[in-house]
mmCIF file of C-alpha atoms in Angstrom:
data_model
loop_
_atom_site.group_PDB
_atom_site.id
_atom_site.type_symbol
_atom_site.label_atom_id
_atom_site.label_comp_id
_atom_site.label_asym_id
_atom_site.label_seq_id
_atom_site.Cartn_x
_atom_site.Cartn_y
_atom_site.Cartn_z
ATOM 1 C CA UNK A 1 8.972 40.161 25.125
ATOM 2 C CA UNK A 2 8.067 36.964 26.445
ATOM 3 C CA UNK A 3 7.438 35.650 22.831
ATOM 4 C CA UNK A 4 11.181 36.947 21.653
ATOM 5 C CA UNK A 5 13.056 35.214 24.238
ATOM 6 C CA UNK A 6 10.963 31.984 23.841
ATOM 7 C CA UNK A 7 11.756 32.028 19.900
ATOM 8 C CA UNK A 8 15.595 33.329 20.475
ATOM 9 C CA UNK A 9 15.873 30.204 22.964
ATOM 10 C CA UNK A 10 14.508 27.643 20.394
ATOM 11 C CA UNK A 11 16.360 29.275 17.363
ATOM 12 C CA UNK A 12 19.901 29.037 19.297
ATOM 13 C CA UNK A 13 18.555 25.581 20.742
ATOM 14 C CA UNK A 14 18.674 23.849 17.456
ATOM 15 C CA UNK A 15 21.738 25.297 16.122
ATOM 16 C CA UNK A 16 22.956 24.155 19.100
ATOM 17 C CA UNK A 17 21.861 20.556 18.285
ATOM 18 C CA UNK A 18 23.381 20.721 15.288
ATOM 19 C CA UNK A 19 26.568 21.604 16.420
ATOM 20 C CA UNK A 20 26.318 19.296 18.756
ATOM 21 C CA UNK A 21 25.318 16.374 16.747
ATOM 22 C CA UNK A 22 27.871 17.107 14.473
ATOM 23 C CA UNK A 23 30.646 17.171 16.700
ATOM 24 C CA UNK A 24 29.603 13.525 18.451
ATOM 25 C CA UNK A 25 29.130 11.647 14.908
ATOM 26 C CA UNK A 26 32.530 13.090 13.424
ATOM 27 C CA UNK A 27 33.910 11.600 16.253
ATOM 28 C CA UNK A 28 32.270 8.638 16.103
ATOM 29 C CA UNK A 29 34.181 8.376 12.622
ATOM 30 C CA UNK A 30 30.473 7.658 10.907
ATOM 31 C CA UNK A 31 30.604 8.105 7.039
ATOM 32 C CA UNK A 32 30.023 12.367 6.236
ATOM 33 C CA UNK A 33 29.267 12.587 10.306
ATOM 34 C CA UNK A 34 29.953 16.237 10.691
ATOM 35 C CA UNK A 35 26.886 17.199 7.981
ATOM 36 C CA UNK A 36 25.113 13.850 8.829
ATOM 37 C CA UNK A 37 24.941 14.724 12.290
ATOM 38 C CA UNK A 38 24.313 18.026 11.773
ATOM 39 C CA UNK A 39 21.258 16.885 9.745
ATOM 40 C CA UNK A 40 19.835 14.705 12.267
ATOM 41 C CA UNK A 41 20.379 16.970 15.112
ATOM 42 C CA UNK A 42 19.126 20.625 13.989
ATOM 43 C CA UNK A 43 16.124 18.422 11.979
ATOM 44 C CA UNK A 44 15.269 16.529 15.198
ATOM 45 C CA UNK A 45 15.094 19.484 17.100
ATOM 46 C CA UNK A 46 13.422 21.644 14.603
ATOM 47 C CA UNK A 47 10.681 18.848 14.553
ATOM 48 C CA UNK A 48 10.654 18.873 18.638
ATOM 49 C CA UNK A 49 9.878 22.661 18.870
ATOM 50 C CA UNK A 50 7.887 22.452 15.836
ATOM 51 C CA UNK A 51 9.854 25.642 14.063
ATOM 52 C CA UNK A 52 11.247 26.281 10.534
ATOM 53 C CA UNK A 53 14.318 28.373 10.528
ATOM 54 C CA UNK A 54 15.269 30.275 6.823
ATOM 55 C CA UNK A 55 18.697 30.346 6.826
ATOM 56 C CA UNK A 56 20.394 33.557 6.269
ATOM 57 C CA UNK A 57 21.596 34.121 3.005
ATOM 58 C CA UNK A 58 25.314 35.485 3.849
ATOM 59 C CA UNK A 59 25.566 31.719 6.206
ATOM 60 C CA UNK A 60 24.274 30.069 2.978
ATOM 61 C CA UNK A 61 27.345 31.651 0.986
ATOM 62 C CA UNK A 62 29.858 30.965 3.617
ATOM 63 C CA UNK A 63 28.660 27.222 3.334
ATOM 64 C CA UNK A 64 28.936 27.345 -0.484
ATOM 65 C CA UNK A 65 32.338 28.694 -0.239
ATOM 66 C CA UNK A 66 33.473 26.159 2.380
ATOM 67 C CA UNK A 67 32.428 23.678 0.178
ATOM 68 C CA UNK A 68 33.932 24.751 -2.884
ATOM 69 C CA UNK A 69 37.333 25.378 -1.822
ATOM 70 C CA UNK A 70 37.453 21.918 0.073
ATOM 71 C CA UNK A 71 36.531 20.113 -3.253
ATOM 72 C CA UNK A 72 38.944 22.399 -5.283
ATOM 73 C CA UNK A 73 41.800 21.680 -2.557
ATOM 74 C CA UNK A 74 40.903 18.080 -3.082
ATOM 75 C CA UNK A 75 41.084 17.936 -6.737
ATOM 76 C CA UNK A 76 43.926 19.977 -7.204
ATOM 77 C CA UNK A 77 45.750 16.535 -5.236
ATOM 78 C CA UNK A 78 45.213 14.272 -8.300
ATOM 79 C CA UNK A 79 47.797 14.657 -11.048
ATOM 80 C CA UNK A 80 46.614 15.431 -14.400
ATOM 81 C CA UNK A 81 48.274 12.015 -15.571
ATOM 82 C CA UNK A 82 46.265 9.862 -13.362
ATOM 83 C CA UNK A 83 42.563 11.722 -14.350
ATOM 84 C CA UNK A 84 43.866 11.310 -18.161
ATOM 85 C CA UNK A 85 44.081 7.700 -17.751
ATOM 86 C CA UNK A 86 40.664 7.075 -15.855
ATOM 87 C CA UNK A 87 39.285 9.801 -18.293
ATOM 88 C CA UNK A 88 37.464 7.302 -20.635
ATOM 89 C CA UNK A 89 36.216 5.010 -17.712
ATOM 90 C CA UNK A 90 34.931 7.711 -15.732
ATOM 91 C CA UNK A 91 32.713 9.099 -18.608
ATOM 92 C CA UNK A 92 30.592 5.978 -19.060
ATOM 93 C CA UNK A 93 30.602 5.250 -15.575
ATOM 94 C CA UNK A 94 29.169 9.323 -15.210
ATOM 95 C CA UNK A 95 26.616 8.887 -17.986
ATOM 96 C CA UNK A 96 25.141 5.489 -16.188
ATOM 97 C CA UNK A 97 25.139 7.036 -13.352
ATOM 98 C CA UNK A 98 23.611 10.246 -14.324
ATOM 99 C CA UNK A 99 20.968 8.311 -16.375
ATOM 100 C CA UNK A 100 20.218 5.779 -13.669
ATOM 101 C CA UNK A 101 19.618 8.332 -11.357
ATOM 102 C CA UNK A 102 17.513 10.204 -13.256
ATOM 103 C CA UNK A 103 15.033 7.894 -14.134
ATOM 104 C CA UNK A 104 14.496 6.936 -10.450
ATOM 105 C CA UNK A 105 14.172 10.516 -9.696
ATOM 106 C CA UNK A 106 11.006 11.047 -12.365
ATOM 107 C CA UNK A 107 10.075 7.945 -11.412
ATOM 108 C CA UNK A 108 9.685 8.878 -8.170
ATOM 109 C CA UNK A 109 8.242 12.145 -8.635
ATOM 110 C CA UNK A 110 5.545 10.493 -10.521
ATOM 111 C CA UNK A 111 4.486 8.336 -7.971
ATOM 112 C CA UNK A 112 5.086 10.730 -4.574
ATOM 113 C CA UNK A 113 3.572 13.866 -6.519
ATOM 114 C CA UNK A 114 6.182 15.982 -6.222
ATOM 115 C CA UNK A 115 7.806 18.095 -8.937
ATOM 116 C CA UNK A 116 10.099 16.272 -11.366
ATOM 117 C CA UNK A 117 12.745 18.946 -10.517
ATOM 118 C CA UNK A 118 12.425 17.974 -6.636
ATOM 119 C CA UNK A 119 12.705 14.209 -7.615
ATOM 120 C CA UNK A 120 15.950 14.974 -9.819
ATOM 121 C CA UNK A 121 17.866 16.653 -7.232
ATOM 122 C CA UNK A 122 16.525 14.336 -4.290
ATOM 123 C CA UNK A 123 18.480 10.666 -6.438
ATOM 124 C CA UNK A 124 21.264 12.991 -8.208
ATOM 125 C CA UNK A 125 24.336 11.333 -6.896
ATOM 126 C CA UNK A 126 26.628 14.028 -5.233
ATOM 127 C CA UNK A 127 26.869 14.963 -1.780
ATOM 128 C CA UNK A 128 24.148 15.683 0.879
ATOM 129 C CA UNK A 129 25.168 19.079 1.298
ATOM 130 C CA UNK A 130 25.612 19.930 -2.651
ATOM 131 C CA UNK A 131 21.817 18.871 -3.055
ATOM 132 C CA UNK A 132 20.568 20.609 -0.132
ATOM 133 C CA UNK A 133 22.074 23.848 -0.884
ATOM 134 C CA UNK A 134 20.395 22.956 -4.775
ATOM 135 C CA UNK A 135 17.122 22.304 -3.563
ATOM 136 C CA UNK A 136 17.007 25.591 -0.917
ATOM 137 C CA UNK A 137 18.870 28.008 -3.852
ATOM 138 C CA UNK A 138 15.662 26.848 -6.287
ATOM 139 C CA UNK A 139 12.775 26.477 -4.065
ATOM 140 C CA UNK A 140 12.700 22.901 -4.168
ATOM 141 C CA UNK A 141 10.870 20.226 -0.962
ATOM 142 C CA UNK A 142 14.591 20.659 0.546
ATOM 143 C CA UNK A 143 12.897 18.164 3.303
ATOM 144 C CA UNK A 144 12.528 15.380 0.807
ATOM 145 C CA UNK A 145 15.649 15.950 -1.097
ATOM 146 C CA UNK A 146 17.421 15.418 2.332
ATOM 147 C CA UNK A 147 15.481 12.458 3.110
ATOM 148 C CA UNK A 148 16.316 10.646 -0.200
ATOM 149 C CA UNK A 149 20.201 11.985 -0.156
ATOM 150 C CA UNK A 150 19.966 10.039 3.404
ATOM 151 C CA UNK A 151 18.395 6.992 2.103
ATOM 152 C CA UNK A 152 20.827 6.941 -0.854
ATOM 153 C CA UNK A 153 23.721 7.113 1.225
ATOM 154 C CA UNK A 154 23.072 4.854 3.686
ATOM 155 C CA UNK A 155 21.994 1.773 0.918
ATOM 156 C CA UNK A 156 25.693 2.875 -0.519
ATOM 157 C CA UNK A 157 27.212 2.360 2.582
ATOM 158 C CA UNK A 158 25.529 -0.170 3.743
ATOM 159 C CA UNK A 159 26.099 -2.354 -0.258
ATOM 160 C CA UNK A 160 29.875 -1.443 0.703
ATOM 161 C CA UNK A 161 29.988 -2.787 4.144
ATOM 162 C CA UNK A 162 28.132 -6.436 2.758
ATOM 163 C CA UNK A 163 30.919 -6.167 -0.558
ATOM 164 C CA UNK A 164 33.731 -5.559 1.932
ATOM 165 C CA UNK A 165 32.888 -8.400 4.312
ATOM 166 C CA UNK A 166 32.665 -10.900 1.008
ATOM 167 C CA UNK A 167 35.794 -9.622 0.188
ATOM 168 C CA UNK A 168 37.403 -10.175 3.625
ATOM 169 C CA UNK A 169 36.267 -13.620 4.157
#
């Protein structure tokens, strides 16, 4: 009985940290704070009780779905006009990108020993969450694809920040 509560306190302890980790960085207006911080917060305590939580399957569908309509919502905004026009642009900066980040993903799998299929997913440009969700849905080190999604996104935002302050003085 003991045993129960003790793992029914640390289960609803990091959810809890994720939540509220999530709620103080999407107030603090960081870049993606809400998953960041939701990252950093359920991770951290994870580590702290030393506990790995499988996420339930109908909470990784609701997530999914969350995502999906809020990209669908946000494309639906663009007129077709304006993607038409980009169309041509956007295809060879997509096929750079795609190849760029491939290579550093085999790359890296051949150097940290990890599958090539981890290493893909872990540089694939796209969001946090969208690789995350990959990596769990094919049995993939989710723990280093978040890792490298965080370290990807912070040298972005960090190479914007330097651009925008050569641009602003």
């Amino acid at each position: 009985m003991k045993d129960l509560v003790l793992s029914r306190f640390r289960t609803a302890s990091i959810v809890a940290s994720g939540v509220v980790a999530s709620y103080y960085f999407a107030t603090a207006e960081v870049p993606g704070g809400a998953f960041t911080g939701a990252l950093l917060g359920s991770s951290l305590a994870s580590s702290w009780f030393r506990v790995r939580l499988d996420i339930p399957p109908m909470l990784k569908t609701g997530a999914r779905s969350v995502i999906g309509t809020g990209l669908g919502i946000s494309l639906a905004a663009v007129p077709a006009w304006e993607l038409r026009r980009w169309m041509g642009v956007g295809i060879v900066y997509v096929a750079a990108i795609i190849l760029l980040s491939g290579l550093v993903g085999i790359l890296y799998a051949k150097f940290r020993r990890v599958s090539i299929a981890t290493g893909l997913v872990a540089t694939a440009p796209g969001g946090m969450s969208e690789m995350a969700l990959i990596a769990e849905e094919h049995d993939l080190d989710a723990a280093v694809v978040v890792l490298l999604q965080v370290v990807r996104k912070s040298m972005a935002l960090a190479a914007v920040m330097i651009l925008l302050n050569f641009g602003t003085t």
